[in-house]
Amino acid sequence: MSLLAYLAFLLLLGVVAQWSAWRMKLPSILLLLILGFALSHFTGMRIDNYLKDESSLLSLVGFFVAIILFEGGLTLKFSELKEAGTPVLKLCTTAVVLAFGLTAVAARYTLGYHWQICALLGAILVVTGPTVVAPLLRLIRPRRKVASIVKWEGIVVDPIGAVLAVLVFITIQEGGVGQGWDIVAIALVKTLVVGVGLGWGLAKVTEGLMSRHLIPDFLESMFFLALVGVAFAGSNAIQHEAGLLTVTVLGVALANQKKVSVRHILEFKENLRVLIISLLFLMLSGRIGISEIQMVWQKGLMFLLALILVVRPVSVFLANLGSAHTTFREQLFLALLAPRGIVAAAVTSVFALQITGAAKINPENETYVALAGEAGELVPLVFIVILGTVTFYGLLAAPLARRLGLSDANPTGVLFAGAEPWIRVVAKGLVEKGHHCLLLDTRFEKVSAARLDGLQAVRANILSEYAEEEIDFAGLGHLVAATPNNEVNSLAAREFQHRFGKANVWQITPSDVDFHHQKAVANHMRGRFCFLGGPRFSDLSSFVGKGAEMKSTLLTDVFTMEDFKTAHGDNAIILFTETEDGKLNPVLSEDEKIEGSITIHSLVIEQDDPETKALKKKEVSEEKS
């Protein structure tokens, strides 16, 4: 098979794995690892067949990881640290030191390696990383505070782990801590100066260029890719493994400046991240032979259990001992979420290659010769750790978060843009049925009225930074843009597609829907039109003004949709459907087919004629049964 065919096949497998994981609600990385390993084992196809030089492959992997960390840095907002700052600081300092020491001890007594290799392994495995954390967060959907803590730790701790591994390796080269502490100290200072200084400096230069519009729009994506590559390669050329710190600082600095927007760059990088993660895991898992796994699987399993059951829980609980910033439930969740990813695999490969290479070049060096055999086992061992932690945390984290009350598996809540009287009636009806609703409006009197009705309401513009960064979206699965302004509704729908997905972003039918389609708001700028029959804002306001109330009706074989229409006719507007498992969905404005055992939530104006009363008795008796 040619290289082109191999890469095309990897892309296809990546899509299959990502789609299957989405459908089955499994961690995508787990399927990617399994498919990559199976592809290599059963077909013999692996990246090594096409890229013979391992150092070239590792350079490519390093660049990919740099892009992912840069994209991760772009998602880190300092505003998130208001409630997550102290836990993040503890996890990235105290917990890292504890994990480093405990992992080294665990490696010593489960693997039997020399202390030098154990320390190196301890440094490498303090990382978690956005390659594994981001897909898990997408699967788990934890509450904002917990999500911020996990996201910040996963991104910040990656360069910390890489730098720590470099310092340990320098210590090994110098023959021990006593001989090389001064060199280690110099390396640490250089790494910090290069990483922070170059990252921040490039961010300021980029900010200046973009604020003066010196980078044309069509070149921005390419410019940022080149910028990441230059920052990563340049930093590594000055100080080994400083590149990851540089690109992380670069991303964070750009994300938190106020002069220019980098939102469109973030969206491009998010799409690129999915592609890169798929390719990386498929390629790297395919490099591990089954014979290598068999060689270390028994002791590797013991080491894995020590990491999951001892190292991570002890590190988290001791680091947060007596802390008032995290609850016990949050600490328990954090203690059971530390998957390892590509950074661990890439850094391990680099140092294993350097140690074995040094032993070949200097066979008279007893230290390298003694460590070379153990270093050769590090790559399959870390692969076992990656596969094991991704499997364990991926399958456990989501149900654990739900059990602890920190997430919703299928959020059915509705974010309403607007707090008009008819919206308050609808939201109140949904809340009474157990669905979470949040109303956003800029007018104080509307928000106050909503709060007096017992609803959760916030005074904010749906298009503001506050709405994007400060609101806790836990439990919310839909946006219904329902302000009196059609253009605001369209913009809100477009803005929130990245958070809820296009299928879950709705807006009420605009008043200009019958306007010539070429002169109205373009379809790609709008959300899906909701509520059966396509009622406009004025229709819904008028309906509630006539006394309409929210009504929930269970449709069955006895009381069907036709019976409901006969009973209520034009005096009902069907808004939402709810399945037996509690999944809530707005109804499409077109003639959506509603059938089977399903509950509909509608605005209904009650009538008193005899025929309607008879049908209503049938409706009520069916609901009671």
Coordinates of C-alpha atoms in Angstrom, one line a residue:
M1 CA 0.0 0.0 0.0
S2 CA 1.3 3.4 -0.9
L3 CA 1.8 6.2 1.6
L4 CA -1.1 8.1 0.1
A5 CA -3.4 5.1 0.4
Y6 CA -2.2 4.6 4.0
L7 CA -2.9 8.2 5.0
A8 CA -6.3 8.1 3.3
F9 CA -7.2 4.9 5.2
L10 CA -6.1 6.5 8.5
L11 CA -8.5 9.4 7.8
L12 CA -11.3 7.0 7.1
L13 CA -10.6 5.1 10.2
G14 CA -10.5 8.3 12.2
V15 CA -13.9 9.4 11.0
V16 CA -15.3 5.9 11.7
A17 CA -13.9 5.9 15.2
Q18 CA -15.0 9.4 16.0
W19 CA -18.5 8.9 14.7
S20 CA -18.9 5.5 16.4
A21 CA -17.7 7.0 19.7
W22 CA -20.2 9.8 19.3
R23 CA -23.1 7.4 18.6
M24 CA -22.1 4.9 21.4
K25 CA -21.1 7.7 23.9
L26 CA -17.7 6.2 24.4
P27 CA -14.3 8.0 24.5
S28 CA -13.1 8.4 20.9
I29 CA -9.5 7.9 22.0
L30 CA -10.3 4.3 23.2
L31 CA -11.6 3.4 19.7
L32 CA -8.7 5.1 18.0
L33 CA -6.2 3.2 20.1
I34 CA -7.9 -0.2 19.5
L35 CA -8.3 0.4 15.7
G36 CA -4.7 1.6 15.4
F37 CA -3.3 -1.4 17.2
A38 CA -5.6 -3.8 15.2
L39 CA -4.6 -2.2 11.9
S40 CA -1.0 -2.8 12.6
H41 CA -1.4 -6.3 14.1
F42 CA -3.7 -7.8 11.5
T43 CA -2.6 -6.0 8.3
G44 CA 1.0 -5.0 9.1
M45 CA 0.3 -1.4 8.1
R46 CA 2.2 1.0 10.3
I47 CA 3.8 4.4 9.9
D48 CA 7.3 3.0 10.3
N49 CA 6.9 1.3 6.9
Y50 CA 6.8 4.7 5.3
L51 CA 8.8 6.9 7.6
K52 CA 12.0 5.0 8.5
D53 CA 13.7 7.7 10.5
E54 CA 12.2 7.6 14.0
S55 CA 13.5 11.1 14.9
S56 CA 11.6 12.5 11.9
L57 CA 8.4 10.9 13.1
L58 CA 8.9 12.2 16.6
S59 CA 9.5 15.7 15.2
L60 CA 6.2 15.5 13.3
V61 CA 4.4 14.2 16.4
G62 CA 6.0 17.1 18.4
F63 CA 4.7 19.6 16.0
F64 CA 1.2 18.1 16.1
V65 CA 1.2 18.2 19.9
A66 CA 2.3 21.8 19.8
I67 CA -0.7 22.7 17.6
I68 CA -3.0 20.9 20.1
L69 CA -1.5 22.7 23.1
F70 CA -1.7 26.1 21.3
E71 CA -5.3 25.4 20.6
G72 CA -5.8 24.4 24.2
G73 CA -4.2 27.6 25.4
L74 CA -6.6 29.6 23.3
T75 CA -9.5 28.1 25.3
L76 CA -8.0 29.1 28.7
K77 CA -9.6 32.3 30.0
F78 CA -8.3 34.0 33.2
S79 CA -12.0 34.6 34.1
E80 CA -12.3 30.9 34.7
L81 CA -9.8 31.1 37.5
K82 CA -12.2 33.1 39.7
E83 CA -13.6 29.8 41.0
A84 CA -11.1 27.3 39.7
G85 CA -7.8 29.2 40.3
T86 CA -6.8 27.8 43.6
P87 CA -7.6 24.1 42.7
V88 CA -5.7 24.5 39.4
L89 CA -2.7 26.0 41.2
K90 CA -2.6 23.1 43.7
L91 CA -3.0 20.4 41.0
C92 CA -0.2 22.0 38.9
T93 CA 2.2 22.4 41.7
T94 CA 1.7 20.3 44.9
A95 CA -0.1 17.5 43.1
V96 CA 2.6 17.3 40.4
V97 CA 5.4 17.0 42.9
L98 CA 3.4 14.3 44.8
A99 CA 2.6 12.4 41.6
F100 CA 6.2 12.6 40.4
G101 CA 7.5 11.1 43.7
L102 CA 4.8 8.5 44.1
T103 CA 5.0 7.4 40.4
A104 CA 8.7 6.9 40.7
V105 CA 8.3 4.8 43.9
A106 CA 5.5 2.8 42.2
A107 CA 7.7 2.2 39.2
R108 CA 10.6 1.0 41.5
Y109 CA 8.5 -1.5 43.4
T110 CA 6.2 -2.8 40.6
L111 CA 8.6 -2.7 37.6
G112 CA 12.0 -3.1 39.4
Y113 CA 13.7 -0.5 37.3
H114 CA 16.7 1.6 38.3
W115 CA 15.8 4.8 40.2
Q116 CA 17.0 6.9 37.2
I117 CA 14.4 5.3 34.9
C118 CA 11.8 5.4 37.6
A119 CA 12.3 9.1 38.1
L120 CA 12.1 9.7 34.4
L121 CA 8.9 7.7 34.2
G122 CA 7.5 9.7 37.1
A123 CA 8.2 13.0 35.4
I124 CA 6.7 11.8 32.1
L125 CA 3.5 10.5 33.7
V126 CA 2.5 13.6 35.6
V127 CA 1.0 14.8 32.4
T128 CA -2.7 14.3 31.3
G129 CA -3.2 16.5 28.3
P130 CA -5.8 18.0 26.0
T131 CA -5.6 15.2 23.5
V132 CA -7.4 12.9 26.0
V133 CA -9.0 15.4 28.4
A134 CA -10.9 17.4 25.7
P135 CA -12.8 14.4 24.2
L136 CA -13.6 13.2 27.7
L137 CA -15.0 16.5 28.7
R138 CA -17.1 16.5 25.6
L139 CA -18.4 13.1 26.6
I140 CA -18.9 13.9 30.4
R141 CA -20.2 17.4 30.2
P142 CA -19.3 18.3 33.8
R143 CA -20.3 21.5 35.5
R144 CA -18.4 24.7 34.7
K145 CA -16.1 24.8 37.7
V146 CA -15.1 21.1 37.4
A147 CA -14.7 21.5 33.6
S148 CA -12.4 24.5 34.1
I149 CA -10.2 22.7 36.6
V150 CA -9.8 19.7 34.5
K151 CA -9.2 21.7 31.3
W152 CA -6.6 24.0 32.9
E153 CA -4.8 21.1 34.6
G154 CA -4.7 19.1 31.4
I155 CA -3.2 21.9 29.3
V156 CA -0.9 23.5 31.9
V157 CA 0.6 20.3 33.3
D158 CA 1.7 19.1 29.8
P159 CA 4.7 21.5 29.4
I160 CA 5.4 21.1 33.1
G161 CA 5.8 17.3 32.7
A162 CA 7.9 17.7 29.6
V163 CA 10.2 20.2 31.3
L164 CA 10.4 18.0 34.4
A165 CA 11.4 15.0 32.3
V166 CA 14.2 17.1 30.7
L167 CA 15.5 18.0 34.1
V168 CA 15.5 14.4 35.2
F169 CA 17.3 13.3 32.0
I170 CA 19.9 16.0 32.5
T171 CA 20.4 14.7 36.0
I172 CA 20.9 11.1 34.6
Q173 CA 23.4 12.4 32.1
E174 CA 25.4 14.2 34.8
G175 CA 25.5 11.1 36.9
G176 CA 23.2 12.1 39.7
V177 CA 21.6 15.0 41.6
G178 CA 24.8 15.8 43.5
Q179 CA 26.9 16.3 40.4
G180 CA 24.4 18.0 38.1
W181 CA 22.2 20.2 40.3
D182 CA 23.7 23.4 38.9
I183 CA 23.2 22.4 35.3
V184 CA 19.6 21.4 36.1
A185 CA 19.0 24.8 37.7
I186 CA 20.4 26.6 34.6
A187 CA 18.2 24.4 32.3
L188 CA 15.1 25.2 34.4
V189 CA 15.8 28.9 34.3
K190 CA 16.5 28.8 30.5
T191 CA 13.3 26.9 29.9
L192 CA 11.2 29.4 31.9
V193 CA 12.8 32.4 30.3
V194 CA 12.5 31.0 26.8
G195 CA 9.1 29.5 27.2
V196 CA 7.4 32.4 28.9
G197 CA 9.4 35.2 27.3
L198 CA 9.2 34.0 23.7
G199 CA 5.5 32.9 24.0
W200 CA 4.5 36.3 25.5
G201 CA 6.6 38.2 23.1
L202 CA 5.2 36.5 20.0
A203 CA 1.7 37.0 21.3
K204 CA 2.3 40.8 21.6
V205 CA 3.8 41.0 18.1
T206 CA 0.8 39.0 16.7
E207 CA -1.6 41.2 18.6
G208 CA 0.0 44.3 17.1
L209 CA 0.0 42.9 13.6
M210 CA -3.7 41.9 13.8
S211 CA -4.9 45.1 15.4
R212 CA -3.3 47.0 12.5
H213 CA -4.9 44.5 10.0
L214 CA -1.5 43.7 8.6
I215 CA -2.5 40.0 8.2
P216 CA -5.2 39.5 5.6
D217 CA -8.1 37.3 6.6
F218 CA -7.3 34.6 4.1
L219 CA -3.8 34.2 5.5
E220 CA -4.7 34.1 9.2
S221 CA -5.0 30.3 9.6
M222 CA -1.8 29.7 7.7
F223 CA -0.1 32.4 9.7
F224 CA -1.0 30.9 13.0
L225 CA 0.1 27.4 11.9
A226 CA 3.5 28.9 10.9
L227 CA 3.7 30.9 14.1
V228 CA 3.2 27.7 16.2
G229 CA 5.8 25.9 14.2
V230 CA 8.4 28.7 14.5
A231 CA 7.7 29.1 18.2
F232 CA 7.9 25.4 18.9
A233 CA 11.0 24.8 16.8
G234 CA 12.8 28.0 17.8
S235 CA 12.3 27.3 21.5
N236 CA 13.5 23.7 21.3
A237 CA 16.5 24.9 19.4
I238 CA 17.4 27.2 22.3
Q239 CA 16.4 24.9 25.1
H240 CA 15.4 21.3 24.8
E241 CA 11.6 20.7 25.3
A242 CA 10.9 24.4 25.9
G243 CA 8.7 24.5 22.9
L244 CA 5.6 23.1 24.5
L245 CA 5.7 25.7 27.2
T246 CA 6.2 28.4 24.6
V247 CA 3.2 27.5 22.5
T248 CA 1.0 27.1 25.6
V249 CA 1.9 30.6 26.8
L250 CA 1.4 31.9 23.3
G251 CA -2.1 30.5 23.2
V252 CA -3.0 31.7 26.7
A253 CA -1.7 35.2 26.0
L254 CA -3.6 35.6 22.8
A255 CA -6.8 34.2 24.4
N256 CA -6.8 36.9 27.1
Q257 CA -5.8 40.0 25.2
K258 CA -8.7 42.4 24.4
K259 CA -7.5 44.1 21.2
V260 CA -8.4 41.5 18.6
S261 CA -10.7 38.5 18.4
V262 CA -9.1 35.1 17.9
R263 CA -12.4 33.2 18.0
H264 CA -12.3 32.3 14.3
I265 CA -8.8 31.0 14.7
L266 CA -9.9 28.9 17.7
E267 CA -12.8 27.4 15.6
F268 CA -10.3 26.4 12.9
K269 CA -7.9 24.9 15.4
E270 CA -10.7 22.9 17.1
N271 CA -11.5 21.2 13.8
L272 CA -7.8 20.7 13.1
R273 CA -7.4 19.1 16.6
V274 CA -10.0 16.4 15.9
L275 CA -8.0 15.5 12.7
I276 CA -4.6 15.6 14.5
I277 CA -5.8 13.5 17.5
S278 CA -7.2 10.9 15.2
L279 CA -4.1 10.6 13.1
L280 CA -1.7 10.6 16.1
F281 CA -3.4 7.9 18.1
L282 CA -3.9 5.7 15.0
M283 CA -0.3 6.1 14.0
L284 CA 1.4 5.8 17.4
S285 CA -0.7 2.9 18.6
G286 CA 0.1 1.1 15.4
R287 CA 3.8 1.3 16.2
I288 CA 3.5 -1.0 19.2
G289 CA 4.0 -4.7 18.4
I290 CA 2.1 -7.4 20.3
S291 CA 5.4 -9.0 21.3
E292 CA 6.4 -5.8 23.0
I293 CA 3.1 -5.7 24.9
Q294 CA 3.5 -9.3 26.0
M295 CA 7.0 -8.6 27.3
V296 CA 5.8 -6.0 29.9
W297 CA 2.0 -6.5 30.3
Q298 CA 2.1 -8.3 33.7
K299 CA 4.2 -5.7 35.5
G300 CA 2.7 -3.0 33.4
L301 CA -0.7 -3.9 34.7
M302 CA 0.5 -3.7 38.3
F303 CA 2.0 -0.3 37.6
L304 CA -1.2 0.8 36.0
L305 CA -3.3 -0.2 39.0
A306 CA -0.8 1.7 41.3
L307 CA -1.2 4.8 39.2
I308 CA -5.0 4.7 39.2
L309 CA -5.7 3.5 42.7
V310 CA -2.9 5.1 44.7
V311 CA -0.9 7.8 42.9
R312 CA -3.7 10.0 41.5
P313 CA -6.1 9.8 44.5
V314 CA -3.3 10.4 47.1
S315 CA -1.9 13.3 45.0
V316 CA -5.3 15.0 44.6
F317 CA -6.5 14.6 48.2
L318 CA -3.2 15.6 49.8
A319 CA -2.8 18.6 47.5
N320 CA -6.4 19.8 48.4
L321 CA -6.2 18.8 52.1
G322 CA -8.3 21.3 54.1
S323 CA -9.2 23.3 51.0
A324 CA -12.4 25.2 51.0
H325 CA -12.3 25.8 47.3
T326 CA -13.3 22.2 46.3
T327 CA -15.9 19.9 47.8
F328 CA -15.2 16.3 48.6
R329 CA -17.3 15.3 45.5
E330 CA -15.2 17.5 43.3
Q331 CA -12.0 16.1 44.7
L332 CA -13.2 12.5 44.3
F333 CA -14.0 13.2 40.7
L334 CA -10.6 14.8 40.1
A335 CA -8.9 11.9 41.8
L336 CA -10.5 9.5 39.3
L337 CA -9.7 11.4 36.2
A338 CA -6.1 11.4 35.0
P339 CA -5.9 9.9 31.5
R340 CA -2.5 10.0 29.8
G341 CA -2.2 10.9 26.1
I342 CA 0.0 11.7 23.2
V343 CA 2.4 14.0 25.1
A344 CA 3.4 11.1 27.4
A345 CA 3.9 8.8 24.4
A346 CA 5.9 11.4 22.5
V347 CA 8.2 12.4 25.4
T348 CA 8.7 8.7 26.3
S349 CA 9.8 7.9 22.7
V350 CA 12.2 10.8 22.7
F351 CA 14.0 9.9 25.9
A352 CA 13.9 6.1 25.2
L353 CA 15.6 6.8 21.9
Q354 CA 18.2 9.1 23.4
I355 CA 19.1 6.6 26.2
T356 CA 19.4 3.6 23.9
G357 CA 21.3 5.6 21.3
A358 CA 23.7 6.9 23.9
A359 CA 24.3 3.3 25.1
K360 CA 25.2 2.3 21.5
I361 CA 27.5 5.3 21.0
N362 CA 29.2 4.9 24.4
P363 CA 29.3 1.2 25.2
E364 CA 31.9 1.9 27.8
N365 CA 29.5 4.1 29.8
E366 CA 28.1 1.6 32.3
T367 CA 25.2 3.9 33.3
Y368 CA 23.7 4.1 29.8
V369 CA 24.3 0.4 29.1
A370 CA 22.5 -0.5 32.4
L371 CA 19.6 1.8 31.6
A372 CA 19.2 1.0 27.9
G373 CA 17.4 -2.3 28.4
E374 CA 14.8 -0.7 30.7
A375 CA 14.5 2.3 28.5
G376 CA 13.6 0.0 25.6
E377 CA 10.5 -1.2 27.6
L378 CA 9.3 2.4 28.3
V379 CA 7.3 2.8 25.1
P380 CA 5.1 -0.3 25.3
L381 CA 4.8 0.3 29.0
V382 CA 3.5 3.8 28.5
F383 CA 1.2 2.5 25.8
I384 CA -0.3 0.2 28.4
V385 CA -0.7 3.1 30.7
I386 CA -2.4 5.2 28.0
L387 CA -4.8 2.5 27.0
G388 CA -5.5 1.5 30.5
T389 CA -6.1 5.0 31.9
V390 CA -8.2 6.0 28.8
T391 CA -10.3 2.9 29.2
F392 CA -10.7 3.1 33.0
Y393 CA -11.4 6.9 33.2
G394 CA -13.3 7.0 29.9
L395 CA -15.8 4.3 31.1
L396 CA -15.9 5.4 34.7
A397 CA -15.8 9.2 34.6
A398 CA -19.2 9.9 33.0
P399 CA -21.3 7.7 35.3
L400 CA -19.3 8.9 38.3
A401 CA -19.8 12.5 37.5
R402 CA -23.6 11.9 37.1
R403 CA -23.6 10.0 40.4
L404 CA -21.8 12.8 42.2
G405 CA -24.2 15.4 40.7
L406 CA -21.5 17.1 38.7
S407 CA -22.8 16.5 35.1
D408 CA -25.8 15.6 33.0
A409 CA -25.4 12.8 30.5
N410 CA -28.2 14.1 28.2
P411 CA -28.8 17.7 29.1
T412 CA -32.4 18.6 28.2
G413 CA -32.5 22.1 29.6
V414 CA -33.3 25.1 27.5
L415 CA -31.4 28.5 27.3
F416 CA -33.9 31.1 26.2
A417 CA -32.7 34.3 24.7
G418 CA -35.4 36.6 25.9
A419 CA -37.7 36.8 29.0
E420 CA -41.0 38.0 27.4
P421 CA -44.3 37.0 29.2
W422 CA -44.9 34.1 26.8
I423 CA -41.3 32.8 27.3
R424 CA -41.9 32.9 31.1
V425 CA -45.1 30.9 30.7
V426 CA -43.3 28.3 28.6
A427 CA -40.2 28.1 30.8
K428 CA -42.4 27.8 34.0
G429 CA -44.2 24.9 32.4
L430 CA -41.0 23.1 31.5
V431 CA -39.5 23.7 34.9
E432 CA -42.6 22.2 36.6
K433 CA -41.9 19.1 34.5
G434 CA -38.3 18.8 35.8
H435 CA -36.4 20.6 32.9
H436 CA -33.8 23.2 33.6
C437 CA -34.4 26.6 32.0
L438 CA -32.3 29.7 32.0
L439 CA -33.6 33.1 30.6
L440 CA -31.3 35.8 29.3
D441 CA -32.6 39.3 28.7
T442 CA -31.1 42.9 28.7
R443 CA -34.2 44.5 30.3
F444 CA -34.3 44.7 34.1
E445 CA -38.1 44.5 34.3
K446 CA -38.3 41.3 32.3
V447 CA -35.6 39.6 34.3
S448 CA -37.2 40.7 37.6
A449 CA -40.6 39.3 36.4
A450 CA -39.0 36.0 35.5
R451 CA -37.3 35.7 38.9
L452 CA -40.6 36.6 40.7
D453 CA -42.1 33.6 38.7
G454 CA -39.4 31.4 40.3
L455 CA -37.3 31.1 37.1
Q456 CA -33.6 31.4 36.8
A457 CA -32.9 34.5 34.8
V458 CA -29.8 36.6 34.1
R459 CA -29.6 40.2 32.9
A460 CA -27.2 40.0 30.0
N461 CA -27.0 40.2 26.2
I462 CA -27.1 36.8 24.6
L463 CA -24.2 38.0 22.4
S464 CA -22.0 39.3 25.2
E465 CA -18.7 37.8 26.5
Y466 CA -20.5 37.3 29.8
A467 CA -23.0 34.9 28.2
E468 CA -20.1 33.0 26.7
E469 CA -17.7 32.9 29.6
E470 CA -19.6 33.3 32.8
I471 CA -22.8 31.3 32.5
D472 CA -22.8 27.7 33.7
F473 CA -24.2 25.7 30.9
A474 CA -24.5 22.5 32.9
G475 CA -27.9 20.8 32.2
L476 CA -28.6 23.0 29.2
G477 CA -28.9 21.2 25.9
H478 CA -30.8 23.6 23.6
L479 CA -30.8 27.3 22.7
V480 CA -34.1 28.9 21.8
A481 CA -33.4 32.4 20.5
A482 CA -36.7 34.2 21.1
T483 CA -36.1 37.9 21.3
P484 CA -38.3 40.4 19.4
N485 CA -35.3 41.1 17.2
N486 CA -35.0 38.6 14.3
E487 CA -31.4 39.6 13.6
V488 CA -30.3 39.1 17.2
N489 CA -32.0 35.7 17.2
S490 CA -30.1 34.7 14.0
L491 CA -26.8 35.9 15.4
A492 CA -27.4 34.1 18.7
A493 CA -28.2 30.9 16.9
R494 CA -25.0 31.2 14.8
E495 CA -22.9 32.1 17.9
F496 CA -24.0 29.1 20.0
Q497 CA -23.7 26.4 17.3
H498 CA -20.2 25.5 18.6
R499 CA -21.5 24.9 22.1
F500 CA -24.8 23.1 21.5
G501 CA -24.3 21.8 18.0
K502 CA -26.3 22.9 14.9
A503 CA -29.1 20.3 15.7
N504 CA -29.8 21.9 19.1
V505 CA -29.8 25.6 18.2
W506 CA -33.3 27.0 17.5
Q507 CA -34.9 30.4 16.8
I508 CA -38.6 31.4 16.5
T509 CA -39.7 31.9 13.0
P510 CA -38.7 35.4 11.9
S511 CA -41.2 37.9 10.7
D512 CA -39.5 38.2 7.4
V513 CA -39.7 34.4 6.6
D514 CA -42.0 35.2 3.7
F515 CA -39.7 37.9 2.4
H516 CA -37.9 37.2 -0.9
H517 CA -35.3 34.6 0.1
Q518 CA -32.4 36.3 -1.5
K519 CA -33.0 39.5 0.5
A520 CA -33.8 37.9 3.9
V521 CA -31.2 36.6 6.4
A522 CA -29.3 33.8 4.7
N523 CA -30.1 30.3 5.8
H524 CA -26.6 29.6 7.0
M525 CA -26.9 32.6 9.4
R526 CA -29.9 31.2 11.1
G527 CA -30.9 28.5 13.5
R528 CA -33.6 25.9 13.0
F529 CA -37.1 27.3 13.1
C530 CA -39.0 25.9 16.0
F531 CA -42.6 25.3 17.2
L532 CA -45.2 23.6 15.1
G533 CA -46.7 25.8 12.5
G534 CA -43.9 28.3 12.6
P535 CA -45.5 30.9 15.0
R536 CA -43.9 34.4 14.9
F537 CA -43.0 36.4 18.1
S538 CA -46.2 38.4 17.8
D539 CA -48.3 35.2 17.4
L540 CA -46.8 33.7 20.6
S541 CA -47.2 36.9 22.6
S542 CA -50.8 37.3 21.4
F543 CA -51.6 33.6 22.3
V544 CA -50.4 34.0 25.9
G545 CA -52.2 37.4 26.1
K546 CA -55.4 35.5 25.4
G547 CA -54.8 33.2 28.4
A548 CA -52.9 30.3 26.9
E549 CA -51.1 28.1 29.4
M550 CA -48.5 25.4 29.2
K551 CA -50.0 21.9 29.0
S552 CA -48.3 18.5 28.8
T553 CA -50.1 15.7 27.0
L554 CA -49.1 12.0 26.7
L555 CA -49.9 10.7 23.3
T556 CA -50.7 7.0 23.0
D557 CA -52.6 4.6 20.8
V558 CA -55.7 5.6 22.6
F559 CA -55.2 9.4 22.5
T560 CA -53.3 10.2 19.3
M561 CA -52.0 13.4 17.7
E562 CA -55.2 13.6 15.7
D563 CA -57.3 13.5 18.8
F564 CA -55.2 16.3 20.3
K565 CA -55.7 18.4 17.1
T566 CA -59.4 17.7 17.2
A567 CA -59.7 18.7 20.8
H568 CA -57.7 21.9 20.6
G569 CA -57.6 22.9 16.9
D570 CA -56.1 26.4 16.4
N571 CA -56.2 27.0 20.2
A572 CA -52.9 25.0 20.7
I573 CA -49.3 25.5 19.6
I574 CA -47.1 22.5 20.1
L575 CA -43.7 23.6 21.3
F576 CA -41.7 20.6 22.6
T577 CA -41.8 16.8 22.5
E578 CA -40.4 14.6 25.3
T579 CA -39.5 11.0 24.9
E580 CA -40.0 8.3 27.6
D581 CA -36.4 8.6 28.7
G582 CA -36.9 12.3 29.4
K583 CA -35.2 13.7 26.3
L584 CA -36.7 17.1 25.4
N585 CA -36.7 18.5 21.9
P586 CA -38.3 21.6 20.3
V587 CA -40.6 20.8 17.5
L588 CA -39.7 21.8 14.0
S589 CA -41.8 24.6 12.5
E590 CA -42.6 22.3 9.5
D591 CA -45.2 19.6 9.7
E592 CA -43.2 17.3 11.9
K593 CA -44.6 13.8 12.2
I594 CA -45.4 13.2 15.9
E595 CA -46.5 9.7 16.8
G596 CA -46.0 6.9 19.2
S597 CA -45.8 7.1 23.0
I598 CA -44.5 10.6 23.5
T599 CA -45.3 13.6 25.6
I600 CA -46.0 17.0 23.9
H601 CA -45.7 20.3 25.7
S602 CA -48.0 23.0 24.2
L603 CA -49.4 26.4 24.7
V604 CA -53.2 25.8 25.0
I605 CA -56.2 28.1 25.2
E606 CA -58.9 26.2 27.1
Q607 CA -62.4 25.9 25.5
D608 CA -65.7 25.0 27.0
D609 CA -67.8 23.6 24.2
P610 CA -69.3 20.0 24.8
E611 CA -67.4 18.2 22.1
T612 CA -64.1 19.6 23.3
K613 CA -64.9 18.7 26.9
A614 CA -65.6 15.1 25.9
L615 CA -62.2 14.8 24.1
K616 CA -60.5 16.5 27.1
K617 CA -61.9 13.8 29.4
K618 CA -60.4 11.2 27.2
E619 CA -57.1 13.1 27.2
V620 CA -57.1 13.4 31.0
S621 CA -58.0 9.8 31.6
E622 CA -55.2 8.7 29.3
E623 CA -52.6 10.8 31.2
K624 CA -53.8 9.4 34.5
S625 CA -53.5 5.9 33.3

